[in-house]
XYZ file of C-alpha atoms in Angstrom:
674
model
C 79.481 65.449 139.395
C 82.225 63.247 137.986
C 85.520 64.202 136.351
C 84.053 63.886 132.855
C 81.349 66.435 133.725
C 83.982 68.961 134.772
C 86.106 68.237 131.688
C 83.230 68.865 129.289
C 81.283 71.662 130.963
C 84.015 73.842 132.502
C 84.931 75.304 129.073
C 81.240 76.087 128.442
C 80.858 77.895 131.764
C 84.077 79.805 131.142
C 82.921 80.795 127.648
C 79.604 82.110 128.996
C 81.270 84.070 131.800
C 83.922 85.587 129.522
C 81.550 86.256 126.631
C 78.526 87.607 128.460
C 80.331 89.275 131.329
C 83.251 90.828 129.475
C 82.147 94.389 130.138
C 81.903 93.757 133.858
C 84.897 91.513 134.581
C 87.411 92.910 132.094
C 90.019 91.270 129.877
C 92.308 89.960 132.627
C 89.523 88.125 134.452
C 88.126 86.714 131.192
C 91.548 85.373 130.168
C 92.199 83.954 133.620
C 88.854 82.155 133.916
C 88.965 80.584 130.446
C 92.620 79.550 130.661
C 92.295 78.137 134.174
C 89.208 76.124 133.207
C 91.052 74.523 130.280
C 94.063 73.613 132.391
C 91.747 71.996 134.936
C 90.068 70.014 132.143
C 93.489 68.952 130.838
C 94.696 67.857 134.284
C 91.521 65.783 134.710
C 91.822 64.238 131.221
C 95.322 62.786 131.501
C 94.523 60.408 134.423
C 91.622 58.977 132.396
C 93.936 58.398 129.422
C 96.645 56.837 131.599
C 93.998 54.636 133.219
C 93.085 53.128 129.867
C 96.762 52.651 129.048
C 97.512 50.621 132.169
C 94.196 48.768 132.106
C 92.828 50.230 135.341
C 90.027 52.071 133.511
C 87.094 50.540 131.656
C 84.612 52.111 129.257
C 81.477 53.634 130.712
C 78.600 55.960 129.813
C 77.743 58.867 132.104
C 74.110 60.066 131.687
C 73.395 63.789 131.785
C 69.656 64.053 131.087
C 66.846 62.808 128.896
C 67.075 64.723 125.681
C 64.563 63.687 122.995
C 61.494 61.459 123.092
C 59.470 61.754 119.889
C 57.661 58.721 118.507
C 60.210 56.031 117.712
C 63.086 58.489 118.181
C 64.341 58.452 121.752
C 67.799 59.174 123.132
C 69.495 60.735 126.147
C 72.290 63.215 126.518
C 75.129 60.952 127.593
C 78.893 61.229 127.893
C 80.694 58.155 126.566
C 84.152 57.565 128.017
C 86.330 54.880 126.436
C 89.899 54.657 125.168
C 89.017 56.422 121.898
C 87.373 59.256 123.837
C 90.348 59.406 126.204
C 92.768 59.979 123.322
C 90.677 62.876 122.048
C 90.209 64.317 125.539
C 93.945 64.730 126.136
C 94.491 66.062 122.617
C 91.696 68.636 122.797
C 92.147 69.872 126.349
C 95.966 69.873 126.311
C 96.310 71.757 123.044
C 93.455 74.107 123.894
C 94.931 74.915 127.317
C 98.309 75.718 125.760
C 96.683 77.793 123.017
C 94.791 79.769 125.663
C 98.066 80.478 127.477
C 99.871 81.311 124.222
C 97.118 83.792 123.344
C 97.952 85.844 126.445
C 101.087 86.978 124.639
C 99.972 86.838 121.017
C 96.695 88.748 121.529
C 98.057 91.102 124.186
C 97.464 94.228 122.134
C 94.037 93.237 120.825
C 91.245 95.351 122.363
C 88.681 92.546 122.136
C 90.429 89.797 124.090
C 87.443 88.604 126.199
C 85.465 87.792 123.060
C 88.424 85.905 121.595
C 88.945 83.777 124.693
C 85.200 83.127 124.966
C 85.183 81.832 121.378
C 88.187 79.571 122.095
C 86.454 78.017 125.106
C 83.152 77.677 123.247
C 84.922 75.832 120.460
C 86.598 73.502 122.963
C 83.257 72.670 124.580
C 81.693 71.847 121.202
C 84.611 69.568 120.299
C 84.359 67.798 123.662
C 80.642 67.260 123.060
C 81.475 65.688 119.715
C 84.009 63.182 121.027
C 81.963 62.152 124.099
C 78.769 61.543 122.110
C 77.088 58.179 122.521
C 74.578 58.803 119.733
C 74.755 60.378 116.298
C 72.510 63.342 117.080
C 74.699 64.424 119.982
C 77.741 63.973 117.732
C 76.048 66.163 115.133
C 75.365 68.790 117.812
C 79.090 69.000 118.564
C 79.837 68.772 114.837
C 77.784 71.887 114.132
C 79.074 73.578 117.278
C 82.679 73.458 116.100
C 81.508 74.719 112.712
C 79.887 77.738 114.340
C 82.863 78.412 116.612
C 85.306 78.120 113.725
C 83.246 80.655 111.768
C 83.435 83.071 114.692
C 87.173 82.537 115.215
C 88.237 82.690 111.567
C 86.288 85.920 111.166
C 87.364 87.286 114.562
C 88.987 90.317 112.930
C 85.688 91.121 111.238
C 86.861 94.508 109.981
C 89.156 92.714 107.518
C 87.203 91.809 104.349
C 89.510 88.831 103.753
C 88.734 87.437 107.229
C 84.986 87.764 106.655
C 85.267 86.082 103.259
C 87.337 83.224 104.725
C 84.838 82.683 107.543
C 81.910 82.552 105.122
C 83.814 80.191 102.839
C 84.563 77.824 105.713
C 80.943 77.906 106.836
C 79.490 77.296 103.359
C 81.892 74.494 102.381
C 81.267 72.731 105.680
C 77.515 72.956 105.116
C 77.992 70.914 101.938
C 79.741 68.173 103.878
C 77.236 68.414 106.718
C 74.398 67.725 104.288
C 75.999 64.361 103.553
C 76.425 63.690 107.274
C 72.759 64.528 107.940
C 71.558 62.279 105.131
C 73.737 59.516 106.555
C 72.181 59.948 110.002
C 68.670 59.947 108.511
C 69.439 56.782 106.546
C 70.901 55.046 109.592
C 67.824 55.856 111.690
C 65.571 54.628 108.880
C 67.528 51.364 108.612
C 68.365 50.636 112.244
C 65.549 52.452 114.045
C 68.017 54.083 116.453
C 70.763 56.692 116.606
C 72.614 54.980 119.462
C 76.178 54.312 118.276
C 76.672 51.001 120.181
C 73.333 49.639 118.943
C 74.105 50.646 115.346
C 77.554 49.025 115.385
C 76.162 45.838 116.918
C 73.443 45.494 114.261
C 75.583 46.572 111.280
C 76.873 43.089 110.252
C 73.286 41.863 109.841
C 72.624 44.504 107.174
C 75.467 43.438 104.890
C 74.191 42.634 101.391
C 70.983 44.660 101.651
C 70.113 47.279 99.052
C 68.213 50.546 99.083
C 66.652 52.851 96.511
C 68.608 56.080 96.074
C 68.175 58.626 93.264
C 66.221 56.070 91.233
C 68.868 53.340 91.600
C 69.295 50.245 93.771
C 72.557 50.569 95.674
C 74.246 48.691 98.494
C 72.806 50.044 101.730
C 75.933 50.012 103.865
C 78.071 51.507 101.097
C 75.632 54.364 100.600
C 75.391 55.164 104.316
C 79.158 55.045 104.817
C 79.806 57.253 101.786
C 77.300 59.823 103.055
C 78.985 59.838 106.459
C 82.381 60.152 104.800
C 81.208 63.202 102.838
C 80.634 64.847 106.200
C 84.141 63.842 107.240
C 85.546 65.277 104.006
C 84.082 68.675 104.809
C 85.282 68.870 108.404
C 88.690 67.338 107.685
C 89.313 69.259 104.439
C 89.680 66.328 102.069
C 90.088 66.819 98.333
C 87.004 68.476 96.889
C 85.902 70.046 100.173
C 89.350 71.283 101.179
C 89.225 74.821 99.811
C 88.230 76.446 103.105
C 91.247 75.298 105.130
C 94.054 77.478 103.665
C 91.839 80.574 103.654
C 91.096 79.959 107.336
C 94.621 81.226 108.049
C 93.042 84.712 108.004
C 92.165 84.150 111.641
C 94.676 84.785 114.449
C 97.510 82.243 114.610
C 96.294 80.626 117.881
C 93.071 79.809 116.017
C 95.065 77.982 113.363
C 96.867 75.947 116.006
C 93.687 74.972 117.836
C 91.163 74.429 115.057
C 93.214 73.563 112.022
C 95.944 71.455 113.575
C 94.630 69.484 116.514
C 90.864 69.476 116.883
C 88.175 70.458 114.373
C 89.934 69.140 111.296
C 90.476 65.786 113.006
C 86.752 65.416 113.750
C 86.209 63.556 110.472
C 89.009 61.092 111.245
C 87.571 60.546 114.714
C 84.094 59.922 113.302
C 85.343 57.316 110.821
C 87.300 55.559 113.590
C 84.366 55.716 116.012
C 82.138 54.110 113.373
C 84.873 51.820 111.998
C 82.822 48.601 112.489
C 80.180 50.215 110.259
C 82.749 51.088 107.586
C 84.145 47.551 107.768
C 80.857 46.283 106.312
C 81.561 48.034 102.973
C 84.796 47.477 101.082
C 83.658 49.974 98.470
C 83.373 52.710 101.093
C 86.829 51.852 102.451
C 88.241 52.035 98.920
C 86.751 55.514 98.511
C 88.269 56.591 101.837
C 91.671 55.226 100.758
C 91.673 56.926 97.337
C 90.417 60.278 98.615
C 92.805 60.276 101.581
C 95.895 59.346 99.565
C 95.071 61.785 96.774
C 94.558 64.558 99.325
C 97.957 63.798 100.860
C 99.589 64.188 97.458
C 97.586 67.237 96.374
C 98.226 69.259 99.531
C 101.915 68.351 99.580
C 102.404 69.570 96.001
C 100.701 72.877 96.771
C 102.761 73.289 99.939
C 105.937 73.173 97.835
C 105.407 76.627 96.353
C 103.656 78.587 99.114
C 105.464 81.639 100.485
C 103.158 82.455 103.421
C 104.546 80.576 106.434
C 101.085 79.802 107.813
C 99.782 78.526 104.478
C 102.683 76.117 104.139
C 101.722 74.617 107.494
C 98.023 74.706 106.561
C 98.580 72.606 103.436
C 100.789 70.349 105.522
C 97.799 69.791 107.820
C 95.620 68.923 104.836
C 98.250 66.434 103.643
C 98.654 64.781 107.051
C 94.887 64.384 107.330
C 95.064 62.506 104.046
C 97.522 60.092 105.701
C 95.049 59.466 108.522
C 92.212 58.746 106.134
C 94.030 56.337 103.869
C 95.262 54.571 107.011
C 91.620 54.105 108.026
C 90.712 53.058 104.483
C 93.323 50.295 104.551
C 92.061 49.054 107.921
C 94.771 50.567 110.147
C 92.437 52.577 112.387
C 94.862 52.370 115.312
C 97.619 53.888 113.162
C 95.227 56.611 111.992
C 94.459 57.579 115.589
C 98.138 57.368 116.497
C 99.031 59.845 113.761
C 96.138 62.057 114.883
C 97.614 61.968 118.393
C 101.216 62.776 117.449
C 100.179 65.236 114.749
C 98.292 67.288 117.340
C 101.527 68.007 119.208
C 103.950 68.694 116.391
C 101.488 70.572 114.195
C 100.293 72.794 117.055
C 103.986 73.364 117.796
C 104.661 74.400 114.194
C 101.670 76.750 114.064
C 102.495 78.397 117.387
C 106.162 78.555 116.361
C 105.110 80.287 113.151
C 103.092 82.687 115.259
C 106.201 83.439 117.313
C 108.111 84.156 114.095
C 105.305 86.413 112.830
C 105.255 88.183 116.205
C 109.005 88.758 115.981
C 108.766 90.004 112.390
C 106.042 92.557 113.046
C 103.293 90.413 111.479
C 105.201 89.746 108.271
C 104.150 86.270 107.041
C 106.054 86.015 103.750
C 109.071 83.728 104.182
C 110.875 85.494 101.341
C 111.408 88.406 103.740
C 112.861 86.332 106.576
C 116.336 84.781 106.833
C 118.913 84.399 109.588
C 116.373 84.415 112.394
C 117.917 81.556 114.378
C 120.381 84.022 115.954
C 117.644 86.434 117.001
C 114.901 84.066 118.220
C 116.827 80.904 119.208
C 114.126 79.399 121.439
C 111.546 79.641 118.656
C 114.087 78.198 116.242
C 114.746 75.083 118.355
C 111.009 74.567 118.963
C 110.279 74.696 115.237
C 113.276 72.465 114.582
C 111.733 69.853 116.874
C 108.409 70.184 115.067
C 110.106 69.825 111.690
C 112.045 66.744 112.796
C 108.753 65.262 114.012
C 106.651 65.957 110.918
C 109.346 64.746 108.532
C 109.686 61.514 110.506
C 113.338 61.689 111.507
C 114.518 58.568 113.301
C 116.706 55.487 113.144
C 115.095 52.110 112.526
C 115.432 49.917 115.595
C 116.679 52.794 117.755
C 114.020 55.495 117.914
C 112.981 58.837 116.565
C 110.646 61.771 116.768
C 106.851 61.463 116.949
C 106.157 61.344 113.216
C 108.784 58.631 112.730
C 106.541 56.178 114.583
C 103.078 57.211 113.425
C 103.678 58.069 109.755
C 105.912 55.033 109.196
C 103.241 52.827 110.755
C 100.696 54.150 108.235
C 102.986 53.568 105.257
C 103.895 50.061 106.398
C 100.244 49.220 107.132
C 99.255 50.391 103.652
C 101.845 48.036 102.141
C 100.804 45.097 104.333
C 97.060 45.620 103.981
C 94.916 43.349 101.862
C 92.526 46.107 100.795
C 91.931 46.854 97.118
C 93.936 50.052 96.770
C 96.517 49.550 99.499
C 99.466 49.913 97.102
C 98.092 53.236 95.879
C 98.142 54.438 99.476
C 101.654 53.090 100.004
C 103.172 54.711 96.903
C 101.438 58.052 97.465
C 102.404 57.927 101.143
C 106.101 57.623 100.291
C 105.922 60.366 97.640
C 104.076 62.651 100.058
C 106.746 61.938 102.694
C 109.407 63.200 100.278
C 107.401 66.326 99.462
C 106.661 66.911 103.163
C 110.366 66.791 103.937
C 111.152 69.244 101.135
C 108.611 71.933 102.013
C 109.237 71.576 105.754
C 112.990 72.069 105.410
C 112.393 74.781 102.819
C 110.428 76.630 105.487
C 113.263 76.210 108.000
C 115.981 77.320 105.579
C 114.080 80.352 104.307
C 113.118 81.431 107.831
C 116.098 80.730 110.039
C 119.146 80.396 107.768
C 120.917 82.533 105.193
C 121.159 86.312 105.109
C 118.375 88.571 106.420
C 116.023 89.812 103.706
C 113.967 92.131 105.898
C 114.691 95.339 104.014
C 112.295 94.166 101.283
C 109.329 93.902 103.648
C 106.787 96.711 103.813
C 105.730 95.525 107.277
C 109.275 95.821 108.600
C 109.831 99.190 106.922
C 106.622 100.444 108.491
C 107.766 99.212 111.906
C 111.124 100.984 111.529
C 109.421 104.227 110.507
C 107.041 103.988 113.462
C 110.008 103.514 115.779
C 111.779 106.459 114.136
C 108.730 108.687 114.543
C 108.373 107.614 118.152
C 111.908 108.326 119.446
C 112.762 111.123 117.024
C 116.092 109.627 115.946
C 117.117 108.452 112.512
C 117.964 104.777 112.054
C 120.374 103.883 109.300
C 120.103 100.515 107.630
C 122.924 98.293 108.943
C 125.325 96.620 106.548
C 123.726 93.217 107.174
C 120.519 94.408 105.479
C 118.291 94.226 108.558
C 116.520 97.499 107.750
C 117.237 98.796 111.258
C 114.822 96.268 112.742
C 115.874 93.724 115.355
C 113.588 90.702 115.862
C 112.874 89.860 119.461
C 111.996 86.627 121.192
C 108.382 86.134 122.233
C 107.222 86.626 125.862
C 106.991 83.683 128.269
C 103.234 83.039 127.779
C 104.107 82.208 124.150
C 107.346 80.330 124.831
C 105.982 78.071 127.591
C 103.455 76.314 125.285
C 106.224 75.913 122.705
C 108.418 74.169 125.271
C 105.647 71.796 126.399
C 104.598 70.965 122.841
C 108.235 70.305 121.987
C 108.232 67.548 124.601
C 105.221 65.999 122.886
C 106.790 66.291 119.426
C 109.949 64.570 120.643
C 108.621 61.843 122.941
C 104.928 61.170 122.099
C 105.770 58.539 119.489
C 108.355 56.687 121.558
C 106.245 56.607 124.742
C 102.844 55.693 123.317
C 103.426 53.715 120.114
C 102.871 50.324 121.765
C 99.433 51.269 123.071
C 98.267 52.498 119.669
C 99.756 50.088 117.129
C 101.380 47.138 118.895
C 99.351 44.004 118.137
C 98.927 42.797 121.726
C 99.040 46.066 123.685
C 96.944 47.828 121.054
C 94.301 45.099 121.112
C 93.989 45.517 124.883
C 93.901 49.315 124.696
C 91.346 49.580 121.892
C 89.167 46.797 123.325
C 87.735 49.508 125.582
C 86.335 51.411 122.591
C 84.229 50.970 119.477
C 87.311 51.200 117.223
C 87.922 48.175 115.004
C 91.510 47.077 115.677
C 92.980 44.761 113.042
C 95.422 42.655 115.056
C 96.447 40.661 111.970
C 97.415 43.846 110.108
C 99.403 45.159 113.073
C 101.327 41.880 113.171
C 101.890 42.137 109.417
C 103.574 45.554 109.531
C 106.488 43.987 111.387
C 106.933 41.451 108.591
C 107.194 43.862 105.666
C 110.499 43.906 103.730
C 113.326 46.111 104.987
C 113.099 48.399 101.942
C 109.507 49.196 102.866
C 110.540 50.141 106.403
C 113.323 52.343 105.044
C 111.301 53.931 102.238
C 109.939 56.865 104.225
C 113.350 57.568 105.781
C 114.995 57.580 102.351
C 112.242 59.868 101.059
C 112.822 62.211 103.997
C 116.564 62.366 103.310
C 116.013 63.077 99.604
C 113.635 65.915 100.464
C 116.098 67.340 103.000
C 119.035 67.158 100.576
C 117.039 68.793 97.770
C 115.831 71.617 99.996
C 119.351 72.177 101.315
C 120.816 72.398 97.820
C 118.110 74.715 96.493
C 117.912 77.118 99.422
C 121.397 76.966 100.931
C 123.858 76.111 98.181
C 122.327 77.640 95.068
C 120.677 81.051 95.166
C 119.043 80.859 91.751
C 118.002 77.176 91.687
C 114.372 77.778 92.794
C 113.886 80.498 90.168
C 115.455 78.410 87.404
C 113.321 75.406 88.336
C 110.137 77.505 88.388
C 110.991 78.950 84.979
C 111.894 75.597 83.431
C 108.713 73.927 84.639
C 106.494 77.010 84.469
C 103.192 75.195 83.693
C 103.644 72.785 86.616
C 104.750 75.620 88.892
C 101.659 77.679 88.026
C 99.468 74.597 88.468
C 100.772 74.076 92.001
C 100.806 77.800 92.798
C 97.141 78.085 91.794
C 96.251 75.076 93.977
C 95.341 72.846 91.044
C 92.818 75.579 90.017
C 90.147 74.244 92.373
C 89.076 77.732 93.452
C 88.808 78.900 89.844
C 86.858 75.777 88.895
C 84.426 76.161 91.788
C 84.061 79.839 90.999
C 83.092 78.933 87.432
C 80.787 76.024 88.292
C 79.130 77.215 91.493
C 79.886 80.770 92.576
C 79.138 82.611 89.324
C 75.937 80.645 88.579
C 74.820 81.192 92.174
C 75.370 84.954 91.863
C 73.650 84.961 88.458
C 70.588 83.184 89.809
C 70.636 85.414 92.865
C 70.727 88.523 90.708
C 67.956 87.125 88.497
C 65.654 86.361 91.415
C 66.498 89.687 93.019
C 65.961 91.977 90.036
C 63.306 90.056 88.090
C 61.588 88.174 90.888
C 61.857 90.348 93.967
C 61.927 93.802 92.381
C 60.198 93.057 89.061
C 57.297 90.935 90.341
C 56.942 90.909 94.130
C 57.747 94.569 94.762
C 56.020 95.729 91.574
C 52.707 94.021 92.264
C 53.059 93.813 96.029
C 54.059 96.730 98.235
C 54.994 99.049 95.377
C 51.825 98.185 93.452
C 49.613 98.736 96.490
C 51.319 102.044 97.191
C 50.847 103.140 93.571
C 47.165 102.186 93.670
C 46.633 104.158 96.875
C 48.481 107.134 95.384
C 46.336 107.012 92.220
C 43.133 106.818 94.257
C 44.260 109.706 96.422
C 44.965 111.900 93.413
C 41.547 111.028 91.945
C 39.834 111.838 95.219
C 41.700 115.146 95.430
C 40.338 116.155 92.027
C 36.796 115.454 93.201
C 37.224 117.701 96.241
C 36.613 121.195 94.777
C 35.782 122.918 98.079
C 32.568 124.537 96.736
C 29.299 123.910 98.571
C 27.144 123.784 95.441
C 29.364 121.023 94.006
C 28.794 118.852 97.063
C 25.012 119.636 96.920
C 24.921 118.604 93.251
C 26.678 115.319 94.054
C 24.255 114.628 96.893
C 21.272 115.393 94.611
C 22.636 113.105 91.895
C 23.179 110.364 94.447
C 19.609 110.753 95.718
C 18.189 110.620 92.158
C 20.229 107.468 91.392
C 19.086 105.794 94.614
C 15.387 106.597 94.010
C 15.638 105.471 90.377
C 17.238 102.164 91.431
C 14.444 101.544 93.981
C 11.742 102.268 91.395
C 13.350 99.878 88.911
C 13.584 97.135 91.569
C 9.901 97.694 92.463
C-alpha cells in the first residue's frame, strides 16, 4: 500500500473500530484510535503537498479496484493525486486532526464520545474520497458521504428538537442541490460517453457551440451542464438560495462547525468547480452565473452577520460570505486565487470556530455575545488566538511588506476581479470591497463585544444557573462582585483545546506569506498547477500586479473603515448600536430576519408540502386506501362473521331443516338441468 492509501482509508478504519466497537473498547480507546489515525494521515499528506511545491512530485493515479462495468458505463475506483488534490489533503487531514484533538477537551463530559469521534472520522473519509476522485461517480460517492456524515454530526445531540430540525434541514436542502449535480453527471455521460474527469476535460472544447433539448427548449449544451453542476456546488457550499441550512447547522457541537462548516464540506463545491474548471471555461454564461451568485452571496451573508448576537452564527455567516469570494474568483477566471483563499480560510476560520468554542466553554455554554465582555483578562490565550484569526479574516497587512493570511488571498481575489475581462468582473470587484468592509465590522464587533468592555455576565441565565449549581454544591453563598461578574469566573480551556488553537494560529499568521507564490504567482503558480486539472490563467495573474494603486489599497481602506466604525460603536458610544437600529429599523429587521429567505421558503415550499402531505394522508391514505383496503376487508369479515353467528342457532332441528332444504334445492337443480 502507498501513502495515499493510508491517508484515505485510515480514517475509515478508525471510524468503523470506534463506531462498531465502542461498547467493547470504551471512550478512551475510541478517541485515541480516531485521533491517531488522523494525525498519521496529516503527517503523510504534507510531504505530498511539499513535493508538488518544489517540483519533485508529479501527478499520478493510484488504482484501488474495478468498480462498475455495465454496458457502456465502465470505471474503476481510483485515487487521483495531483497538486489540487494535495492542497485539499493537507487542509482536510490537518484541520480534522486538530478538531479530533480539540474534541478531547470540548466533548469531555459527553457520555457518547465514541459515536462522536466515529462520525468525525467517517466524515473525513468521505471528504477524502471526494477530493481524490478520478471520475464523477466516485466524486458523487464522496459528495453524498459528507452529506450523510454532516446530517449525523449536526444532529448528534438528537434529544434536542432544534438539532434534529437543523440536521433534517441540511439534508433536505443539500438534496435539492444534489439533484442538479446528478442531472449534470447524467448529461455529461450522455454527451461524452464517459464519467472519467480527464477524458471529459480533454473532449470539452470540441463540444463548444453544440445545443441540447431541455424542458422543451434548445439551449447551449456546455452552459446547461455547467449550470447543473454549479447547482450542486451551491447546495454543498451554501450559496444564495441554497444557503439556509448553514447557519442552522450551528446546532451541532462546535468542533463540528469547525470541521464541516469552515474547512471541508462547504468547500466541496469550490473544489468541484476548480477541478472541472476547463469544462466551465467553455461557457461564459455559466461563469457569469457563478460570478453573480458568488458575489451576491458574499454581500448577503456579510449583511446578515452584522446583526447576529450568537457568536457561532456570526462566524457561520462569515463562512458563507467567504465562500462567495471563492466562487466569484472562479467565475472571473482566478481559480488559483479561489483555491488560495480556500486554503488560508481553512486555517483562520477553523481557528475562529474553535476559539469561539473555547469562549463558550469558558462561559458555561453561553453563546450570546451580549452577555460577554472583558474576557481577555480571564482567557488570554483564547483571546490572542481569536485576535490572530480576526486579523487574518479581515486582511490586515501592509502593501509591499506583508500581512496575515487573508491579506494575501482575499486581496488577490479582489484584484483579479478588477483585472479580469469577464462580463461581470466589476460587479465582483465592487461587492468584494463592500463585503470586506462589512467583514471587518462584524469581525471586530465580535472581538469588542466578547473580550473588551465591562463584563455583562449577570444578565445570562446560563451563568446564573452555573453559579447556583456551584452554590448548591459547596453549600456557601456567593455574592455578586462589584464588577458585575455574577460570582462566576471564566477559566481557560484545557490543553487539548489550546494546542489546536496554537497550531491554527501559525497557519492564520503565516499561510499567506509562505504559500502565496505557489498559488497565485504567474510563473510559480503555472508550474504548481500544471500538475492538476485546474485551469490557471497566467495572463490574469500577471494582470493583478498591474492594477492601479487605489485598487490594491481598496480592501485595506475598507478594513480600516470597518474597524473604526466597530470601535466607535462598541467601545466609545454605548447607545450607538441601539440608536442606529432604531433609526434604520426596516433595514435592521431585514438583516436580522436574514432577508426573509426562511419565511419565503416556508410560504412557497414548506406549507404547501405539509398541506399536500396532510391531504394525501387523510384523504388518500386514510380515506381511500385504509377505507377500502385493510379497514374495508376487516369490516367485510366482521359483517360476514356477524351474519354467520345469526345463522348458528345451536338447535339440531334447525340444522336438519337447512340440510333438507339444501338437498331439495340440489335435486331440483339437477331435474331442471336434465
